[in-house]
Tab-separated table of C-alpha atoms and ligand atoms in Angstrom:
chain	number	residue	atom	x	y	z
A	162	MET	CA	-135.913	173.032	362.376
A	163	ASN	CA	-138.449	174.145	364.722
A	164	GLU	CA	-140.300	177.467	364.528
A	165	GLU	CA	-138.766	178.850	367.781
A	166	LEU	CA	-135.246	178.284	366.216
A	167	LYS	CA	-136.291	179.893	362.998
A	168	LYS	CA	-137.562	182.689	364.696
A	169	ARG	CA	-134.395	183.191	366.806
A	170	TYR	CA	-132.245	182.896	363.503
A	171	GLU	CA	-134.251	185.632	362.180
A	172	ARG	CA	-133.663	188.004	365.139
A	173	ALA	CA	-129.950	187.146	364.332
A	174	GLY	CA	-130.196	188.551	360.854
A	175	ILE	CA	-130.568	185.219	358.960
A	176	PRO	CA	-133.760	185.271	356.910
A	177	ARG	CA	-135.971	182.072	356.126
A	178	GLU	CA	-134.407	181.684	352.536
A	179	VAL	CA	-130.941	181.366	353.819
A	180	LEU	CA	-131.999	178.657	356.405
A	181	ALA	CA	-134.135	176.795	353.696
A	182	PHE	CA	-131.058	176.658	351.247
A	183	ALA	CA	-128.728	175.697	354.052
A	184	GLU	CA	-130.995	172.700	355.621
A	185	PRO	CA	-130.386	170.257	352.702
A	186	VAL	CA	-126.636	171.186	352.926
A	187	LEU	CA	-126.540	170.406	356.582
A	188	GLU	CA	-128.164	167.022	355.879
A	189	ALA	CA	-125.828	166.124	353.203
A	190	ILE	CA	-122.649	166.623	355.409
A	191	GLU	CA	-124.468	164.796	358.351
A	192	PRO	CA	-121.644	161.810	358.145
A	193	ARG	CA	-118.774	164.290	357.999
A	194	LEU	CA	-120.094	166.027	361.268
A	195	ALA	CA	-120.374	162.956	363.093
A	196	ALA	CA	-116.840	162.136	362.045
A	197	ALA	CA	-115.678	165.325	363.619
A	198	ASP	CA	-117.479	164.394	366.725
A	199	ALA	CA	-115.849	161.156	366.809
A	200	ALA	CA	-112.480	162.835	366.478
A	201	ALA	CA	-113.331	164.996	369.400
A	202	GLU	CA	-114.211	161.916	371.404
A	203	LEU	CA	-110.799	160.348	370.682
A	204	GLY	CA	-108.999	163.352	371.712
A	205	GLN	CA	-110.965	163.907	374.770
A	206	LEU	CA	-110.046	160.463	375.907
A	207	LYS	CA	-106.340	161.135	375.158
A	208	VAL	CA	-106.382	164.292	377.119
A	209	LEU	CA	-108.281	162.799	379.985
A	210	GLU	CA	-105.766	159.589	380.162
A	211	ALA	CA	-102.983	161.993	380.294
A	212	MET	CA	-104.237	164.041	382.879
A	213	ARG	CA	-105.004	161.090	384.992
A	214	ALA	CA	-101.557	159.525	384.315
A	215	GLU	CA	-99.685	162.643	385.410
A	216	ARG	CA	-102.094	162.983	388.436
A	217	VAL	CA	-103.257	166.510	387.673
A	218	ALA	CA	-104.249	167.887	391.121
A	219	ALA	CA	-105.954	171.163	392.211
A	220	ASP	CA	-102.570	172.503	393.468
A	221	HIS	CA	-101.335	172.416	389.978
A	222	LEU	CA	-103.846	175.251	388.920
A	223	GLY	CA	-102.130	177.739	390.921
A	224	GLU	CA	-99.377	180.182	389.680
A	225	SER	CA	-95.643	180.897	390.180
A	226	THR	CA	-94.049	184.360	390.008
A	227	GLY	CA	-90.473	185.633	389.648
A	228	TYR	CA	-88.269	183.094	388.469
A	229	GLY	CA	-90.654	180.201	388.469
A	230	TYR	CA	-88.508	177.569	389.685
A	231	ASP	CA	-90.143	174.290	390.793
A	232	ASP	CA	-93.539	175.109	389.267
A	233	ALA	CA	-95.226	172.075	389.679
A	234	GLY	CA	-98.220	173.046	387.917
A	235	ARG	CA	-96.220	174.241	384.882
A	236	ASP	CA	-94.167	171.156	384.802
A	237	THR	CA	-97.032	168.683	385.156
A	238	PHE	CA	-98.810	170.431	382.450
A	239	GLU	CA	-95.845	170.027	380.008
A	240	ARG	CA	-95.555	166.227	380.839
A	241	VAL	CA	-99.543	166.147	380.135
A	242	PHE	CA	-99.073	167.957	376.947
A	243	ALA	CA	-96.311	165.617	375.900
A	244	ARG	CA	-98.331	162.608	376.420
A	245	VAL	CA	-101.126	163.789	374.506
A	246	PHE	CA	-99.070	164.592	371.375
A	247	GLY	CA	-97.052	161.277	371.761
A	248	ALA	CA	-93.822	163.418	372.570
A	249	GLU	CA	-91.064	162.831	375.225
A	250	LYS	CA	-91.003	166.295	376.302
A	251	ALA	CA	-92.709	169.524	375.625
A	252	LEU	CA	-92.259	173.231	376.402
A	253	VAL	CA	-95.406	174.964	376.729
A	254	ARG	CA	-95.096	178.582	377.919
A	255	ALA	CA	-96.746	181.771	378.216
A	256	GLN	CA	-93.437	183.349	377.588
A	257	ILE	CA	-93.744	182.206	373.932
A	258	ALA	CA	-95.564	185.189	372.524
A	259	SER	CA	-97.019	183.568	369.276
A	260	GLY	CA	-96.714	180.763	366.846
A	261	THR	CA	-94.024	182.520	364.806
A	262	HIS	CA	-92.214	183.010	367.930
A	263	ALA	CA	-92.320	179.286	368.726
A	264	LEU	CA	-91.097	178.525	365.238
A	265	ALA	CA	-88.249	181.067	365.473
A	266	ILE	CA	-87.245	179.564	369.054
A	267	CYS	CA	-87.086	176.094	367.400
A	268	LEU	CA	-85.181	177.351	364.360
A	269	PHE	CA	-82.460	179.195	366.454
A	270	GLY	CA	-82.317	176.466	368.929
A	271	MET	CA	-81.615	173.635	366.377
A	272	LEU	CA	-79.282	175.404	363.983
A	273	ARG	CA	-75.995	176.862	364.272
A	274	PRO	CA	-73.786	178.983	361.783
A	275	GLY	CA	-73.064	177.187	358.457
A	276	ASP	CA	-75.966	175.066	358.873
A	277	VAL	CA	-78.811	174.931	356.454
A	278	MET	CA	-82.440	174.564	357.112
A	279	LEU	CA	-84.325	172.690	354.346
A	280	ALA	CA	-87.989	173.423	353.854
A	281	ILE	CA	-89.639	170.477	352.260
A	282	SER	CA	-93.251	171.743	351.897
A	283	GLY	CA	-92.444	174.747	349.952
A	284	LYS	CA	-92.027	178.386	351.220
A	285	PRO	CA	-93.047	178.531	354.922
A	286	TYR	CA	-95.748	180.505	356.410
A	287	ASP	CA	-95.324	184.339	355.537
A	288	THR	CA	-94.156	185.515	358.958
A	289	LEU	CA	-91.117	183.218	358.697
A	290	ASP	CA	-89.715	185.248	355.671
A	291	GLU	CA	-88.074	187.495	358.150
A	292	VAL	CA	-87.086	185.020	360.654
A	293	ILE	CA	-85.177	182.902	357.883
A	294	GLY	CA	-84.085	186.065	356.176
A	295	ILE	CA	-85.860	185.401	352.800
A	296	VAL	CA	-86.762	188.950	353.457
A	297	PRO	CA	-83.955	190.747	354.921
A	298	ALA	CA	-84.401	191.437	358.616
A	299	THR	CA	-82.428	192.290	361.690
A	300	GLY	CA	-81.643	189.290	363.762
A	301	SER	CA	-82.645	186.774	361.103
A	302	LEU	CA	-81.041	183.322	360.552
A	303	ALA	CA	-79.263	184.538	357.485
A	304	GLU	CA	-77.582	187.137	359.809
A	305	TYR	CA	-76.172	184.363	361.764
A	306	GLU	CA	-74.786	182.709	358.259
A	307	ILE	CA	-77.491	180.048	358.585
A	308	GLY	CA	-78.456	178.990	355.061
A	309	TYR	CA	-81.950	178.058	353.715
A	310	ALA	CA	-83.009	175.608	350.939
A	311	GLN	CA	-86.451	174.777	349.818
A	312	ALA	CA	-88.046	171.780	348.022
A	313	ASP	CA	-91.384	172.805	346.561
A	314	LEU	CA	-94.361	170.480	346.869
A	315	THR	CA	-95.359	168.676	343.412
A	316	PRO	CA	-98.218	170.163	341.250
A	317	GLU	CA	-100.312	167.554	342.672
A	318	GLY	CA	-99.572	168.799	346.256
A	319	GLY	CA	-97.212	165.936	347.313
A	320	PHE	CA	-93.662	165.965	348.629
A	321	ASP	CA	-91.068	165.928	345.710
A	322	PHE	CA	-88.818	163.090	346.958
A	323	ASP	CA	-86.576	163.396	344.093
A	324	ARG	CA	-85.794	166.940	344.925
A	325	ILE	CA	-85.719	166.284	348.728
A	326	SER	CA	-83.068	163.319	348.419
A	327	MET	CA	-81.004	165.775	346.153
A	328	GLU	CA	-81.134	168.454	348.734
A	329	LEU	CA	-80.455	166.163	351.625
A	330	ARG	CA	-76.938	165.239	350.000
A	331	ASP	CA	-75.615	168.654	351.243
A	332	PRO	CA	-74.120	167.851	354.605
A	333	SER	CA	-74.740	171.256	355.829
A	334	VAL	CA	-78.492	170.451	355.965
A	335	LYS	CA	-79.169	169.846	359.747
A	336	LEU	CA	-83.074	170.412	360.109
A	337	VAL	CA	-85.922	169.718	357.748
A	338	HIS	CA	-89.093	171.865	358.045
A	339	ILE	CA	-92.636	170.693	357.199
A	340	GLN	CA	-95.772	172.991	357.342
A	341	ARG	CA	-98.831	170.750	357.906
A	342	SER	CA	-101.456	173.666	357.158
A	343	ARG	CA	-101.561	175.478	353.939
A	344	GLY	CA	-101.339	178.869	355.639
A	345	TYR	CA	-102.290	181.480	352.949
A	346	ALA	CA	-100.710	179.261	349.994
A	347	HIS	CA	-102.649	177.969	347.300
A	348	ARG	CA	-101.958	174.209	347.955
A	349	PRO	CA	-103.772	171.399	350.054
A	350	SER	CA	-102.688	170.865	353.625
A	351	LEU	CA	-100.507	167.876	354.502
A	352	THR	CA	-102.139	164.889	356.195
A	353	VAL	CA	-100.350	163.155	359.106
A	354	ALA	CA	-100.000	160.266	356.833
A	355	GLN	CA	-97.986	162.113	354.253
A	356	ILE	CA	-95.926	163.839	356.837
A	357	ALA	CA	-95.116	160.147	358.374
A	358	GLU	CA	-94.042	159.100	355.003
A	359	ALA	CA	-91.777	162.336	354.408
A	360	ALA	CA	-90.357	161.798	358.049
A	361	ALA	CA	-89.457	158.214	357.110
A	362	PHE	CA	-87.738	159.364	353.969
A	363	VAL	CA	-85.792	161.960	355.484
A	364	HIS	CA	-84.588	159.623	358.287
A	365	GLU	CA	-83.720	156.917	355.987
A	366	HIS	CA	-81.317	159.254	353.952
A	367	ARG	CA	-80.112	161.267	356.826
A	368	PRO	CA	-80.639	159.682	360.161
A	369	ASP	CA	-78.850	162.557	361.785
A	370	VAL	CA	-81.473	165.265	360.504
A	371	PRO	CA	-84.460	165.960	362.726
A	372	VAL	CA	-87.769	166.771	360.968
A	373	MET	CA	-89.797	169.791	362.553
A	374	VAL	CA	-93.488	170.146	361.747
A	375	ASP	CA	-95.301	173.614	361.939
A	376	ASN	CA	-98.185	172.001	363.293
A	377	CYS	CA	-100.570	175.101	363.625
A	378	TYR	CA	-104.169	174.676	363.306
A	379	GLY	CA	-103.643	170.845	362.913
A	380	GLU	CA	-103.898	169.774	366.467
A	381	PHE	CA	-106.633	167.185	367.146
A	382	VAL	CA	-108.068	167.265	363.683
A	383	GLU	CA	-106.755	163.772	362.938
A	384	GLU	CA	-106.435	160.663	365.081
A	385	LYS	CA	-102.645	160.834	365.384
A	386	GLU	CA	-100.307	163.820	365.559
A	387	PRO	CA	-96.925	164.180	363.512
A	388	THR	CA	-94.857	163.333	366.490
A	389	GLU	CA	-96.813	159.948	366.810
A	390	VAL	CA	-95.547	158.876	363.518
A	391	GLY	CA	-91.999	159.911	363.254
A	392	ALA	CA	-91.707	163.813	363.336
A	393	ASP	CA	-89.139	164.640	365.978
A	394	LEU	CA	-90.644	168.192	366.870
A	395	ILE	CA	-94.096	169.957	366.448
A	396	VAL	CA	-94.525	173.520	366.905
A	397	GLY	CA	-97.672	175.593	367.520
A	398	SER	CA	-99.661	178.324	369.036
A	399	LEU	CA	-101.963	178.111	372.050
A	400	ILE	CA	-104.310	180.666	370.538
A	401	LYS	CA	-105.116	178.335	368.036
A	402	ASN	CA	-106.430	174.497	368.728
A	403	PRO	CA	-104.459	173.339	371.695
A	404	GLY	CA	-105.394	176.320	373.777
A	405	GLY	CA	-109.127	175.410	373.557
A	406	GLY	CA	-110.109	179.198	373.312
A	407	LEU	CA	-109.273	179.578	377.037
A	408	ALA	CA	-105.381	179.961	376.868
A	409	PRO	CA	-104.650	183.762	376.975
A	410	THR	CA	-101.526	183.591	375.099
A	411	GLY	CA	-98.485	181.119	374.564
A	412	GLY	CA	-97.085	178.667	372.163
A	413	TYR	CA	-95.438	175.148	372.316
A	414	ILE	CA	-92.688	172.883	371.015
A	415	ALA	CA	-92.883	169.353	371.693
A	416	GLY	CA	-90.960	166.093	370.452
A	417	ARG	CA	-87.558	164.466	371.190
A	418	ALA	CA	-86.379	165.524	374.822
A	419	ASP	CA	-82.860	166.405	373.642
A	420	LEU	CA	-84.203	168.687	370.863
A	421	VAL	CA	-86.656	170.342	373.123
A	422	ASP	CA	-84.049	171.002	375.767
A	423	LYS	CA	-81.937	172.721	372.825
A	424	CYS	CA	-85.058	174.970	372.122
A	425	ALA	CA	-85.559	175.613	375.987
A	426	TYR	CA	-81.979	177.025	376.256
A	427	ARG	CA	-82.900	179.245	373.322
A	428	LEU	CA	-86.251	180.448	374.864
A	429	THR	CA	-84.529	181.335	378.129
A	430	ALA	CA	-80.882	181.406	378.294
A	431	PRO	CA	-77.848	178.735	378.006
A	432	GLY	CA	-77.546	177.012	381.339
A	433	LEU	CA	-81.249	178.070	382.383
A	434	GLY	CA	-83.675	176.133	379.814
A	435	GLY	CA	-87.102	175.176	380.935
A	436	GLU	CA	-86.329	175.498	384.692
A	437	LEU	CA	-87.171	179.009	384.631
A	438	GLY	CA	-90.143	180.930	383.540
A	439	ALA	CA	-92.971	181.947	385.840
A	440	SER	CA	-96.629	180.629	385.094
A	441	LEU	CA	-98.095	183.630	386.396
A	442	GLY	CA	-101.984	183.010	386.077
A	443	VAL	CA	-101.876	180.715	382.998
A	444	ASN	CA	-101.744	176.965	384.536
A	445	ARG	CA	-105.586	177.161	385.085
A	446	PRO	CA	-106.667	178.113	381.571
A	447	PHE	CA	-103.819	176.110	379.917
A	448	TYR	CA	-105.218	172.858	381.631
A	449	GLN	CA	-108.828	173.760	381.138
A	450	GLY	CA	-108.103	174.766	377.515
A	451	LEU	CA	-106.392	171.654	376.623
A	452	PHE	CA	-109.085	169.547	378.292
A	453	LEU	CA	-111.666	171.631	375.990
A	454	ALA	CA	-109.472	171.603	372.811
A	455	PRO	CA	-110.818	168.509	371.121
A	456	THR	CA	-114.421	169.516	371.162
A	457	VAL	CA	-113.510	173.155	370.312
A	458	THR	CA	-111.351	171.867	367.468
A	459	ALA	CA	-114.481	169.780	366.123
A	460	ALA	CA	-116.690	172.708	366.371
A	461	ALA	CA	-114.116	174.731	364.225
A	462	LEU	CA	-113.707	171.821	361.831
A	463	LYS	CA	-117.651	171.516	361.459
A	464	GLY	CA	-117.819	175.123	360.822
A	465	ALA	CA	-115.130	174.652	357.930
A	466	LEU	CA	-117.260	171.687	356.681
A	467	PHE	CA	-120.360	173.650	356.451
A	468	ALA	CA	-118.923	176.677	354.934
A	469	SER	CA	-117.250	174.437	352.289
A	470	ALA	CA	-120.406	172.602	351.511
A	471	LEU	CA	-122.757	175.646	351.611
A	472	TYR	CA	-120.393	177.932	349.322
A	473	ALA	CA	-119.694	174.930	346.963
A	474	LYS	CA	-123.388	174.360	346.517
A	475	LEU	CA	-123.547	178.067	345.353
A	476	GLY	CA	-120.915	177.278	342.794
A	477	TYR	CA	-118.015	179.102	344.753
A	478	GLY	CA	-114.582	177.447	344.730
A	479	ALA	CA	-113.906	176.066	348.214
A	480	SER	CA	-110.721	174.588	349.334
A	481	PRO	CA	-110.826	171.873	350.751
A	482	GLY	CA	-114.004	170.708	349.010
A	483	PRO	CA	-116.859	169.373	351.058
A	484	LEU	CA	-115.810	165.799	350.208
A	485	GLU	CA	-112.068	166.190	350.724
A	486	PRO	CA	-109.987	164.733	353.763
A	487	ARG	CA	-109.098	167.343	356.360
A	488	THR	CA	-105.879	167.724	358.491
A	489	ASP	CA	-106.635	171.304	359.827
A	490	VAL	CA	-109.375	173.768	360.610
A	491	ILE	CA	-108.649	176.290	357.730
A	492	GLN	CA	-111.224	176.728	354.905
A	493	SER	CA	-110.945	179.083	351.936
A	494	VAL	CA	-113.658	180.325	349.550
A	495	ASP	CA	-112.919	182.059	346.457
A	496	LEU	CA	-115.696	184.798	346.487
A	497	ASN	CA	-114.742	186.251	343.079
A	498	THR	CA	-115.844	189.974	343.784
A	499	PRO	CA	-114.712	192.619	346.424
A	500	GLY	CA	-118.268	193.125	347.463
A	501	ALA	CA	-118.863	189.346	348.305
A	502	LEU	CA	-115.518	189.245	350.227
A	503	CYS	CA	-116.625	192.261	352.173
A	504	ALA	CA	-120.072	191.012	352.756
A	505	PHE	CA	-118.656	187.608	353.971
A	506	CYS	CA	-116.657	189.304	356.675
A	507	ARG	CA	-119.448	191.588	357.547
A	508	GLY	CA	-121.569	188.401	358.424
A	509	ILE	CA	-118.792	186.887	360.446
A	510	GLN	CA	-118.302	190.121	362.282
A	511	ALA	CA	-122.080	190.811	363.015
A	512	ALA	CA	-122.380	187.202	364.557
A	513	ALA	CA	-119.241	187.716	366.902
A	514	PRO	CA	-119.822	187.809	370.717
A	515	VAL	CA	-117.680	190.608	371.020
A	516	ASP	CA	-117.585	194.040	368.477
A	517	SER	CA	-120.669	192.589	366.643
A	518	PHE	CA	-121.436	196.365	365.855
A	519	VAL	CA	-118.131	196.856	364.208
A	520	GLU	CA	-117.992	197.062	360.391
A	521	PRO	CA	-114.738	195.519	359.107
A	522	ILE	CA	-113.245	197.373	356.024
A	523	PRO	CA	-110.044	196.757	353.906
A	524	TRP	CA	-106.944	198.431	355.140
A	525	ASP	CA	-103.245	198.401	354.173
A	526	MET	CA	-101.700	196.093	356.657
A	527	PRO	CA	-97.760	196.394	357.031
A	528	GLY	CA	-96.148	193.417	355.377
A	529	TYR	CA	-99.122	192.741	352.753
A	530	GLN	CA	-99.037	193.935	349.009
A	531	ASP	CA	-102.861	194.257	348.911
A	532	PRO	CA	-105.316	195.849	351.408
A	533	VAL	CA	-106.643	192.884	353.852
A	534	ILE	CA	-110.002	192.684	355.238
A	535	MET	CA	-110.473	190.912	358.666
A	536	ALA	CA	-113.362	189.993	360.729
A	537	ALA	CA	-112.825	188.993	364.349
A	538	GLY	CA	-114.700	189.465	367.583
A	539	ALA	CA	-112.784	187.447	369.868
A	540	PHE	CA	-112.555	187.099	373.664
A	541	ILE	CA	-108.740	186.523	373.443
A	542	SER	CA	-107.282	189.164	371.235
A	543	GLY	CA	-106.004	187.716	367.845
A	544	SER	CA	-107.195	184.421	368.631
A	545	SER	CA	-107.895	182.543	365.551
A	546	ILE	CA	-109.593	179.233	367.018
A	547	GLU	CA	-112.496	181.765	367.715
A	548	LEU	CA	-114.536	182.336	364.679
A	549	SER	CA	-112.725	184.728	362.367
A	550	ALA	CA	-112.299	185.402	358.719
A	551	ASP	CA	-109.828	187.471	356.549
A	552	GLY	CA	-108.731	187.931	352.962
A	553	PRO	CA	-106.618	190.000	350.646
A	554	MET	CA	-108.499	192.354	348.325
A	555	ARG	CA	-107.259	190.660	345.184
A	556	VAL	CA	-108.669	188.206	342.480
A	557	PRO	CA	-110.020	185.751	343.223
A	558	TYR	CA	-111.059	187.477	346.467
A	559	THR	CA	-110.355	184.558	348.649
A	560	VAL	CA	-111.669	184.552	352.187
A	561	PHE	CA	-109.848	182.417	354.788
A	562	PHE	CA	-112.102	181.254	357.316
A	563	GLN	CA	-111.486	179.563	360.490
A	564	GLY	CA	-112.514	178.700	364.269
A	565	GLY	CA	-115.560	178.755	366.245
A	566	LEU	CA	-115.310	177.750	369.940
A	567	THR	CA	-118.932	176.193	369.555
A	568	TRP	CA	-120.604	174.575	366.519
A	569	PRO	CA	-123.941	176.711	366.927
A	570	HIS	CA	-121.850	179.844	366.716
A	571	ALA	CA	-119.741	178.763	363.776
A	572	LYS	CA	-122.953	177.668	361.970
A	573	ALA	CA	-124.603	181.118	362.961
A	574	GLY	CA	-121.600	183.083	361.623
A	575	ILE	CA	-121.645	181.167	358.139
A	576	LEU	CA	-125.498	181.533	357.947
A	577	ARG	CA	-124.999	185.250	358.598
A	578	SER	CA	-122.265	185.600	356.157
A	579	LEU	CA	-124.641	184.114	353.585
A	580	ALA	CA	-127.231	186.464	354.641
A	581	GLU	CA	-125.023	189.295	353.989
A	582	LEU	CA	-124.099	188.139	350.466
A	583	ALA	CA	-127.632	187.857	349.653
A	584	ALA	CA	-128.542	191.366	350.886
A	585	ALA	CA	-125.691	192.881	348.972
A	586	GLY	CA	-127.165	191.099	345.881
A	587	GLU	CA	-124.154	189.095	345.267
A	588	VAL	CA	-126.030	185.781	345.436
A	589	ARG	CA	-129.638	185.080	344.657
A	590	LEU	CA	-131.334	182.578	346.840
A	591	PRO	CA	-134.556	180.795	345.725
A	592	PRO	CA	-137.614	181.680	348.071
A	593	PRO	CA	-137.867	179.324	350.927
A	594	GLU	CA	-140.778	177.119	349.497
A	595	PHE	CA	-138.806	176.224	346.477
A	596	SER	CA	-135.331	175.338	347.855
B	786	LIG	C1	-100.694	180.860	362.611
B	786	LIG	C2	-99.712	180.154	361.813
B	786	LIG	C3	-98.469	180.624	362.029
B	786	LIG	C4	-97.872	181.757	362.933
B	786	LIG	O1	-98.457	181.840	364.063
B	786	LIG	P1	-98.798	183.305	364.739
B	786	LIG	O2	-99.326	182.972	366.117
B	786	LIG	O3	-99.736	184.087	363.940
B	786	LIG	O4	-97.353	184.115	364.715
B	786	LIG	C5	-97.395	179.827	361.430
B	786	LIG	N1	-97.661	178.780	360.616
B	786	LIG	C6	-99.068	178.555	360.310
B	786	LIG	C7	-99.117	177.384	359.451
B	786	LIG	C8	-100.168	179.255	360.908
B	786	LIG	O5	-101.274	178.905	360.683
């Protein structure tokens, strides 16, 4: 690292002993950083090919208002999106308010009273508790007499095929749910190869039952997406990977055309479906965001790898570990003390482009048992493909870390987090000449 860069890092609150400690870590993960770049290269070509094939034109970047009938920009974008993900059809809309909303549309679109949803990767993401009715809530699937069954993953983190085949014998099961990313659960994320195996298993036992995958945080991380290997539907958020940091809001559902249509009738109204829905000003950032998504995802993935390797070297439990395979951009580190968790989040916040002067403090968030600390300084409110970190204030004081629109920013944020841990006396780094 040259002197000018070291000086800049010092001005960013990152002292020399932090840089000296990080340098061999960066060298050690060089091949994995290169692999992330290779994945971005592949993803970029996928996106370019789809945009070329659908003849994306300057006219498509404009907007529609009102009902939004015949919005060629919106319709072409959905065809581009479907191609990129190996899907027949896609519904990608600003009217989908979040990832949870997209998942809820999918569940309500697919299931009818008396049907049962079967989750085969354990309990789904926390925000689905109320959608399903695991936690009683107004308007839940349970209120519509839609049942829920669950097959947990095995202790090794794989699908429990015996249990799944048993559950599939219930003819009321009409939809299988898989969550690719671990969310806030202590389990490994599921690779696309594992998802392919599970989808084949379900289809063999119950050809009539579609498999939907919560694809949040997974897009562009691996060479293939779940819809390219047998999943019937994928669902996700545009303020995560596929929005490339530019989509200001939105979510998507993609997969088999007949199923996507069912979801579209739920999003708007029976009889209307995807024909309706003004694009307002989102066509341009949707296209441009998707164009950037492969490199933005690679930046976030490199940040996750670096954080894993850096904190593992300090002796912290990092998941996934620096050598483990990855299928999403989430990284967790068990920081062991409240002081270390707060210091980590202070560092991420201090390195943010927006609200860098704010000090994150733990607070009692609705719906959580313990106070939660969060660090985020994002251009798009709540965007977690931008550099962000959060964690519940309980043993083992795990920080969940994700995002970074550029690799230099992700790197600076992680280095600053370590600087804050060192300043708080949570870790002791050797002086620069000895590391
Ligand atoms: C983020 C996320 C969701 C929910 O998305 P929101 O946009 O926060 O509603 C669902 N599942 C997984 C795995 C996620 O990471």
